[in-house]
Amino acid sequence: MAEGFDLNALPGSPALRRGVSQAIKVLDDIVSVAGKAPDRIYLKVTRTASNSRKGKRTAKRSDKIKQALKALDADAAADLGAAKLLRELGMFDEKEINERIYLYFHQAGKCLYTGKPIDITRIASNDYYVDHVVPLAYRKDESLDNKVLVYAEASRYKSETLLVSPAVQRKMLPFWRMLRNAGLMSERKLNALIRTEISEGMLKSIIGRQFTENSWEAKLFTAAIAAKYPGTVVIPVKAGVIGAVRSRIGIPKSLKANQFYHAHDALLAAEVGRYMELAKPAFVHNRVKYEQYMRKIKLVNEENKKAPKSQLDFFAGGFFFDRVDKDTGEVYWNKDEEVERIYRACGWKNLRVTYAAFEDGGAFWKQTIYSPREKSKLIATKSDRPAEIYGGYSSQTFANFFVYEVMKKKVKQLRFGAVPAAIASKSDPDTYNAMLEMYARGLAKTAKEKFVRIVRARVLKNTMIELYGERFRIAGEKQVYPVRQMPLAIDEVYLLKGVETIAAAGNAGASAKIDFEKAAESLVGFWDLLLEKLPVNYPKLTVQLKLGLLKHPKDILAATSESEFPAIVYKIAEAEIQVMEQASGLRNMSDTKILGGNTFGGSLVFTFNKVLNDPKSKACFIDTTPAGLYEVKTKIW
């Protein structure tokens, strides 16, 4: 940064600043190759929320709950005890429905971690606890989508990442899905409950999401650019305008297909921003005038009862007309050339995607202190307070990983271990290395092995590793995700979008309208696409899914009765979407039971202590520059 500029001194959360810092690193990487700073940066910004609705609830909480319960079919109503819940709901006035009561009804009166019934007469007592599904340490989310009402002791059923443990997920997933299908749980909350790791993408969601105009994100990014590259102009481009252009060109957007949509958004932002500068420069460089004009259009729309999208057409509509200089007759904006160029670029299948490597921070120990009567071995809270007398922590927390070499029966072998947060927090490299070696020696001694040396002192999460010719990013001590992105043509993304629509209709329940014959054709076509692309691009996932043994949707649907046909269509659609999400690195398991597979299938895991010592794996770490323009492969042996 320029002299005197301190990013950390500006307002905003640490995660926000980390995200902006990472964006600057990516830009620096590009500048190093280009040899010059950019003249323009086009920044996609989301629409500003309507002031008339800000801070207001659009419907009564009690009415929402009643509608959801009354919409249940007979079986679901019986399973969830809808009649009892409706009677209990009638006991409360709207003003009495506080956070705990709201969660109670949306959880069908049960603890979301154990399934045990909650006593509504004691709901305000210390017997129960409102837990954040994704801890506030990771994401500042106080919404009800991130909160659950549970028994106080059930908050201990979190894994080492402070997320819901796999055991609880396996037990409670059918109930959670029942709530989701009933409309009592959002898709967002369900995804949070089944999450198995906290990615840097979440901590740095400022990069994955678009910056919000007039928010600290956009202001902080603009301030950082002004300090680092004073000659570079940052031009915000409305997300709605970009979306309108994308739609008219015919470029589908699917968050489940691959990560290419980020690149497509960036390209569209640059092209729309370039058009705006050419055609309407007065509005681009005068934000006050721009906002005033948008408000004026809105008022005219309201008076004439026109569709609000005409605000977008002020910019997006002109994008699709040629622009000619009145004096020279020169065509300075050729709509056909611009559209064809964008469409062709968005069809590229071999874009490079990089992930920012990170380490977990936070507390050194799991913070709940347990009684000395606990059977498990506890860690003392202080050196002068023995755990067997005073109780203690259940375990350490781990920030990243490392690789060290040992001698076992006169044979050198590699070991993959987790680095405790207490060691990873040491900023001085000498101190860190000394403590890590001491820790590694202890691990080797416990395993009756002889410590030799540290091979790689830090293996951050999202670090790329190549095993058996396939690249993965490390997510845990055994968990990995694919690095390769699914190469889909534009028409194939449209096919995926169709399957997404079917799955969404299944979650919507009886209110959804769908042509089941066409839906069946889409499911058969998309499964054929997966059968073609998965073995070529994802060998490990193909094996883990047992893809060759799964039943083809065509055969399943052919054997399905007319009465069961809709339900089977929905289930197949959900299974196909989950498999697609696994390939995209969005989930670590998929429910393929409807296809003859497993409820928790396809999990990508490696026993690193085994594969690192297997010569056939040809294991190597891959480090890239922030923008992925350069990479270095380091062989393990």
Coordinates of C-alpha atoms in Angstrom, one line a residue, residues 260-630:
F260 CA -16.9 -19.7 -13.9
Y261 CA -19.9 -17.4 -13.2
H262 CA -17.5 -15.2 -11.2
A263 CA -15.4 -14.6 -14.3
H264 CA -18.6 -14.1 -16.4
D265 CA -19.8 -11.5 -13.9
A266 CA -16.5 -9.7 -14.1
L267 CA -16.5 -9.7 -17.9
L268 CA -20.0 -8.4 -18.0
A269 CA -19.3 -5.7 -15.5
A270 CA -16.3 -4.5 -17.6
E271 CA -18.3 -4.6 -20.8
V272 CA -21.4 -2.9 -19.4
G273 CA -19.1 -0.3 -17.6
R274 CA -17.3 0.4 -20.9
Y275 CA -20.6 0.9 -22.7
M276 CA -21.9 3.3 -19.9
E277 CA -18.7 5.3 -20.2
L278 CA -19.1 5.6 -24.0
A279 CA -22.8 6.2 -24.1
K280 CA -23.7 7.9 -20.8
P281 CA -20.5 9.3 -19.3
A282 CA -22.3 12.1 -17.3
F283 CA -24.1 9.4 -15.2
V284 CA -21.0 7.2 -14.7
H285 CA -18.8 10.0 -13.3
N286 CA -21.6 11.7 -11.3
R287 CA -23.1 9.3 -8.9
V288 CA -25.4 11.9 -7.4
K289 CA -26.9 12.6 -10.8
Y290 CA -27.2 8.9 -11.5
E291 CA -29.1 8.2 -8.2
Q292 CA -31.4 11.2 -8.8
Y293 CA -32.2 10.0 -12.3
M294 CA -32.9 6.5 -11.0
R295 CA -35.3 7.9 -8.4
K296 CA -37.0 10.0 -11.0
I297 CA -37.6 6.9 -13.2
K298 CA -38.9 5.0 -10.2
L299 CA -41.5 7.8 -9.5
V300 CA -42.6 7.9 -13.1
N301 CA -43.0 4.1 -13.0
E302 CA -45.1 4.2 -9.9
E303 CA -47.3 6.9 -11.4
N304 CA -47.8 5.1 -14.6
K305 CA -47.8 1.6 -13.0
K306 CA -44.9 0.4 -15.2
A307 CA -42.6 -2.5 -14.5
P308 CA -39.7 -1.3 -12.4
K309 CA -37.2 -3.1 -14.7
S310 CA -37.4 0.0 -17.0
Q311 CA -34.9 1.5 -14.6
L312 CA -32.4 -1.1 -15.9
D313 CA -33.4 -0.5 -19.5
F314 CA -32.1 3.0 -19.3
F315 CA -28.6 1.5 -19.4
A316 CA -29.1 -2.2 -20.4
G317 CA -31.5 -1.4 -23.3
G318 CA -29.1 0.9 -25.0
F319 CA -26.4 -1.8 -24.9
F320 CA -28.2 -3.6 -27.7
F321 CA -28.2 -0.7 -30.2
D322 CA -25.4 0.5 -32.4
R323 CA -23.8 3.8 -31.4
V324 CA -22.7 6.2 -34.2
D325 CA -20.7 9.4 -33.9
K326 CA -22.9 12.1 -35.3
D327 CA -20.0 14.2 -36.6
T328 CA -17.8 11.5 -38.2
G329 CA -20.3 8.7 -38.8
E330 CA -18.0 6.2 -37.1
V331 CA -19.6 3.3 -35.3
Y332 CA -18.1 3.3 -31.9
W333 CA -20.4 0.6 -30.4
N334 CA -21.3 -2.3 -32.6
K335 CA -23.9 -4.3 -30.7
D336 CA -23.5 -7.5 -32.8
E337 CA -19.7 -7.6 -32.4
E338 CA -19.9 -6.9 -28.6
V339 CA -22.7 -9.5 -28.0
E340 CA -20.9 -12.2 -30.0
R341 CA -17.6 -11.6 -28.2
I342 CA -19.2 -11.8 -24.8
Y343 CA -21.2 -15.0 -25.7
R344 CA -18.1 -16.7 -27.1
A345 CA -16.0 -15.8 -24.0
C346 CA -18.7 -17.1 -21.7
G347 CA -18.6 -20.4 -23.5
W348 CA -15.0 -21.1 -22.8
K349 CA -14.6 -24.4 -20.8
N350 CA -11.0 -24.2 -19.5
L351 CA -10.9 -21.2 -17.2
R352 CA -8.4 -21.3 -14.4
V353 CA -9.9 -21.1 -10.9
T354 CA -7.7 -20.5 -7.8
Y355 CA -8.6 -20.7 -4.1
A356 CA -7.1 -18.5 -1.4
A357 CA -5.3 -20.7 1.1
F358 CA -6.0 -19.9 4.7
E359 CA -5.6 -21.1 8.3
D360 CA -8.2 -21.3 11.0
G361 CA -7.9 -18.8 13.8
G362 CA -9.8 -18.4 17.1
A363 CA -9.5 -20.1 20.4
F364 CA -6.7 -22.5 21.2
W365 CA -9.1 -24.9 23.0
K366 CA -12.7 -25.9 22.6
Q367 CA -14.1 -23.4 25.0
T368 CA -16.6 -25.5 27.0
I369 CA -15.1 -26.6 30.3
Y370 CA -16.3 -30.1 31.4
S371 CA -16.6 -31.6 34.8
P372 CA -13.8 -33.8 36.1
R373 CA -16.4 -36.6 36.2
E374 CA -16.3 -36.8 32.4
K375 CA -14.8 -40.1 31.3
S376 CA -12.8 -38.6 28.3
K377 CA -9.3 -37.3 28.9
L378 CA -9.4 -33.5 29.6
I379 CA -6.9 -30.8 29.2
A380 CA -6.2 -28.6 32.2
T381 CA -7.4 -24.9 31.9
K382 CA -4.3 -23.8 33.8
S383 CA -1.0 -25.5 34.8
D384 CA -1.9 -25.2 38.5
R385 CA -5.5 -26.6 38.1
P386 CA -5.3 -30.3 37.5
A387 CA -8.1 -31.5 35.1
E388 CA -8.9 -34.5 37.3
I389 CA -9.9 -32.1 40.1
Y390 CA -11.0 -28.9 38.4
G391 CA -12.2 -30.2 35.1
G392 CA -10.9 -29.0 31.7
Y393 CA -11.1 -28.5 28.0
S394 CA -12.1 -31.5 25.8
S395 CA -9.5 -30.9 23.1
Q396 CA -7.3 -28.5 21.2
T397 CA -8.3 -26.7 18.1
F398 CA -6.2 -26.9 14.9
A399 CA -5.3 -24.1 12.5
N400 CA -3.5 -25.8 9.6
F401 CA -1.4 -28.9 8.8
F402 CA 2.2 -29.9 8.3
V403 CA 4.3 -32.8 6.9
Y404 CA 7.2 -34.3 8.8
E405 CA 9.5 -37.3 8.2
V406 CA 10.0 -40.1 10.6
M407 CA 12.1 -43.3 10.7
K408 CA 10.0 -46.5 11.3
K409 CA 11.8 -49.9 11.3
K410 CA 14.7 -48.3 9.5
V411 CA 12.4 -47.0 6.7
K412 CA 11.8 -43.3 6.2
Q413 CA 8.2 -42.4 6.0
L414 CA 6.1 -39.2 5.9
R415 CA 3.4 -38.1 8.3
F416 CA 0.6 -35.6 7.8
G417 CA -0.4 -33.8 11.0
A418 CA -2.6 -31.0 12.3
V419 CA -1.0 -27.9 13.7
P420 CA -2.5 -26.7 17.0
A421 CA -3.8 -23.1 17.0
A422 CA -1.6 -22.4 20.0
I423 CA 1.5 -23.1 17.8
A424 CA 0.1 -21.6 14.6
S425 CA -0.6 -18.3 16.4
K426 CA 3.2 -17.6 16.8
S427 CA 4.0 -14.9 14.3
D428 CA 7.8 -15.2 14.7
P429 CA 9.0 -17.9 12.3
D430 CA 11.8 -19.2 14.5
T431 CA 9.4 -19.6 17.5
Y432 CA 6.8 -21.3 15.3
N433 CA 9.4 -23.8 13.8
A434 CA 10.9 -24.6 17.2
M435 CA 7.5 -25.3 18.8
L436 CA 6.3 -27.3 15.7
E437 CA 9.4 -29.5 15.8
M438 CA 8.9 -30.1 19.5
Y439 CA 5.3 -31.0 18.9
A440 CA 6.3 -33.3 16.0
R441 CA 8.9 -35.1 18.1
G442 CA 6.1 -35.7 20.7
L443 CA 3.8 -37.2 18.0
A444 CA 6.6 -39.4 16.8
K445 CA 7.5 -40.6 20.3
T446 CA 3.9 -41.5 21.0
A447 CA 3.8 -43.5 17.8
K448 CA 7.1 -45.2 18.7
E449 CA 8.8 -43.6 15.7
K450 CA 12.0 -41.6 15.4
F451 CA 11.5 -38.0 14.3
V452 CA 13.8 -36.9 11.4
R453 CA 12.8 -33.5 10.1
I454 CA 10.0 -31.1 9.2
V455 CA 9.3 -31.5 5.4
R456 CA 6.7 -28.7 5.1
A457 CA 5.9 -26.5 8.1
R458 CA 2.6 -25.1 6.9
V459 CA 0.0 -26.7 4.7
L460 CA -2.9 -24.3 4.8
K461 CA -6.5 -25.2 4.1
N462 CA -7.3 -24.9 0.3
T463 CA -3.7 -25.8 -0.5
M464 CA -3.6 -27.7 -3.7
I465 CA -2.2 -31.2 -3.8
E466 CA -1.8 -33.5 -6.8
L467 CA -2.4 -37.2 -6.1
Y468 CA -2.5 -40.0 -8.8
G469 CA -2.6 -37.3 -11.5
E470 CA -5.7 -35.5 -10.1
R471 CA -5.7 -32.1 -8.3
F472 CA -7.5 -31.5 -5.0
R473 CA -7.7 -28.8 -2.4
I474 CA -7.1 -29.8 1.2
A475 CA -10.1 -29.2 3.5
G476 CA -9.2 -31.3 6.6
E477 CA -7.0 -34.1 7.9
K478 CA -8.6 -36.4 5.4
Q479 CA -11.1 -34.4 3.5
V480 CA -10.4 -32.9 0.0
Y481 CA -12.4 -31.2 -2.7
P482 CA -11.9 -31.3 -6.4
V483 CA -10.0 -28.4 -8.0
R484 CA -11.0 -29.0 -11.6
Q485 CA -14.2 -27.3 -12.7
M486 CA -16.9 -29.1 -14.6
P487 CA -16.5 -28.0 -18.3
L488 CA -20.1 -27.2 -19.4
A489 CA -21.2 -25.5 -22.6
I490 CA -23.9 -22.9 -22.4
D491 CA -26.6 -25.3 -23.5
E492 CA -25.4 -27.8 -20.9
V493 CA -25.7 -25.1 -18.2
Y494 CA -29.3 -24.5 -19.3
L495 CA -29.9 -28.2 -18.9
L496 CA -28.6 -28.0 -15.4
K497 CA -30.8 -25.0 -14.7
G498 CA -33.7 -27.1 -15.7
V499 CA -32.8 -29.8 -13.2
E500 CA -32.4 -27.0 -10.5
T501 CA -35.9 -25.8 -11.3
I502 CA -37.3 -29.3 -10.8
A503 CA -35.5 -29.8 -7.5
A504 CA -36.7 -26.4 -6.3
A505 CA -40.3 -27.3 -7.3
G506 CA -39.9 -30.5 -5.2
N507 CA -39.0 -28.3 -2.2
A508 CA -41.9 -26.0 -2.9
G509 CA -44.4 -28.9 -2.5
A510 CA -47.9 -28.9 -3.7
S511 CA -47.8 -25.2 -4.8
A512 CA -45.3 -26.1 -7.6
K513 CA -46.5 -26.5 -11.2
I514 CA -44.4 -28.7 -13.4
D515 CA -44.6 -30.7 -16.6
F516 CA -43.4 -34.1 -15.4
E517 CA -42.9 -35.6 -18.8
K518 CA -40.5 -32.8 -19.8
A519 CA -38.9 -33.0 -16.3
A520 CA -38.2 -36.7 -16.8
E521 CA -36.5 -35.9 -20.2
S522 CA -34.3 -33.3 -18.5
L523 CA -33.3 -35.7 -15.7
V524 CA -32.4 -38.4 -18.2
G525 CA -30.4 -36.0 -20.4
F526 CA -28.5 -34.5 -17.5
W527 CA -27.6 -37.9 -16.0
D528 CA -26.2 -38.9 -19.4
L529 CA -24.1 -35.7 -19.3
L530 CA -22.8 -36.6 -15.8
L531 CA -22.0 -40.2 -16.9
E532 CA -20.0 -38.7 -19.8
K533 CA -18.1 -36.0 -17.9
L534 CA -17.5 -37.3 -14.3
P535 CA -15.2 -40.2 -15.2
V536 CA -13.0 -38.0 -17.4
N537 CA -12.8 -35.0 -15.1
Y538 CA -13.3 -36.5 -11.6
P539 CA -11.8 -40.1 -11.4
K540 CA -11.7 -40.2 -7.6
L541 CA -15.3 -38.9 -7.2
T542 CA -16.5 -41.4 -9.8
V543 CA -15.0 -44.2 -7.8
Q544 CA -16.3 -42.9 -4.5
L545 CA -19.8 -42.5 -5.9
K546 CA -19.7 -46.0 -7.4
L547 CA -21.1 -44.3 -10.5
G548 CA -21.1 -47.4 -12.7
L549 CA -23.3 -49.2 -10.2
L550 CA -26.0 -46.5 -9.8
K551 CA -29.3 -47.0 -11.6
H552 CA -30.1 -44.8 -14.6
P553 CA -33.0 -42.4 -14.0
K554 CA -34.5 -43.6 -17.3
D555 CA -34.8 -47.2 -15.9
I556 CA -36.2 -45.9 -12.5
L557 CA -38.8 -43.7 -14.1
A558 CA -39.9 -46.4 -16.5
A559 CA -40.6 -48.7 -13.6
T560 CA -42.5 -46.0 -11.5
S561 CA -46.2 -45.9 -11.2
E562 CA -48.2 -42.8 -12.3
S563 CA -49.1 -42.0 -8.7
E564 CA -45.5 -42.1 -7.5
F565 CA -44.0 -40.4 -10.6
P566 CA -43.9 -36.8 -9.3
A567 CA -42.2 -37.8 -6.0
I568 CA -39.6 -39.9 -7.8
V569 CA -38.9 -37.1 -10.3
Y570 CA -38.2 -34.7 -7.4
K571 CA -36.0 -37.2 -5.6
I572 CA -33.9 -37.9 -8.8
A573 CA -33.5 -34.2 -9.4
E574 CA -32.3 -33.6 -5.9
A575 CA -29.8 -36.5 -6.2
E576 CA -28.4 -35.1 -9.5
I577 CA -28.0 -31.6 -8.1
Q578 CA -26.1 -33.0 -5.1
V579 CA -23.8 -35.0 -7.3
M580 CA -23.2 -31.8 -9.4
E581 CA -22.5 -29.9 -6.2
Q582 CA -19.9 -32.5 -5.1
A583 CA -18.1 -32.1 -8.4
S584 CA -18.1 -28.3 -7.9
G585 CA -16.7 -28.6 -4.4
L586 CA -19.9 -27.3 -2.8
R587 CA -20.6 -30.3 -0.6
N588 CA -18.6 -33.4 0.5
M589 CA -21.3 -36.0 0.2
S590 CA -24.5 -36.6 -1.8
D591 CA -27.7 -38.6 -1.2
T592 CA -28.0 -41.0 -4.1
K593 CA -30.2 -43.5 -2.4
I594 CA -33.0 -43.0 -5.0
L595 CA -30.4 -44.2 -7.6
G596 CA -29.4 -47.2 -5.6
G597 CA -26.5 -45.5 -3.9
N598 CA -25.9 -44.3 -0.3
T599 CA -27.5 -41.6 1.7
F600 CA -24.0 -40.2 2.6
G601 CA -22.1 -41.2 -0.6
G602 CA -19.1 -40.1 -2.5
S603 CA -17.2 -38.4 0.3
L604 CA -13.7 -37.5 -1.0
V605 CA -11.2 -38.6 1.6
F606 CA -7.5 -39.7 1.6
T607 CA -5.5 -41.2 4.4
F608 CA -2.5 -38.9 3.8
N609 CA -0.1 -40.9 5.9
K610 CA -0.7 -43.7 3.4
V611 CA -0.9 -41.8 0.0
L612 CA 2.1 -39.6 0.8
N613 CA 4.2 -42.7 1.1
D614 CA 2.8 -44.4 -2.0
P615 CA 5.2 -43.9 -4.9
K616 CA 2.3 -44.4 -7.3
S617 CA 0.6 -41.3 -6.0
K618 CA 3.4 -39.0 -7.3
A619 CA 2.3 -36.6 -4.6
C620 CA 3.2 -32.9 -4.9
F621 CA 2.0 -29.6 -3.4
I622 CA 1.0 -26.9 -5.9
D623 CA 1.4 -23.3 -4.8
T624 CA 0.0 -20.5 -7.0
T625 CA 0.2 -16.8 -7.1
P626 CA -3.0 -15.0 -6.0
A627 CA -4.4 -14.7 -9.5
G628 CA -3.1 -18.2 -10.5
L629 CA -0.8 -16.8 -13.2
Y630 CA 2.2 -18.8 -11.9

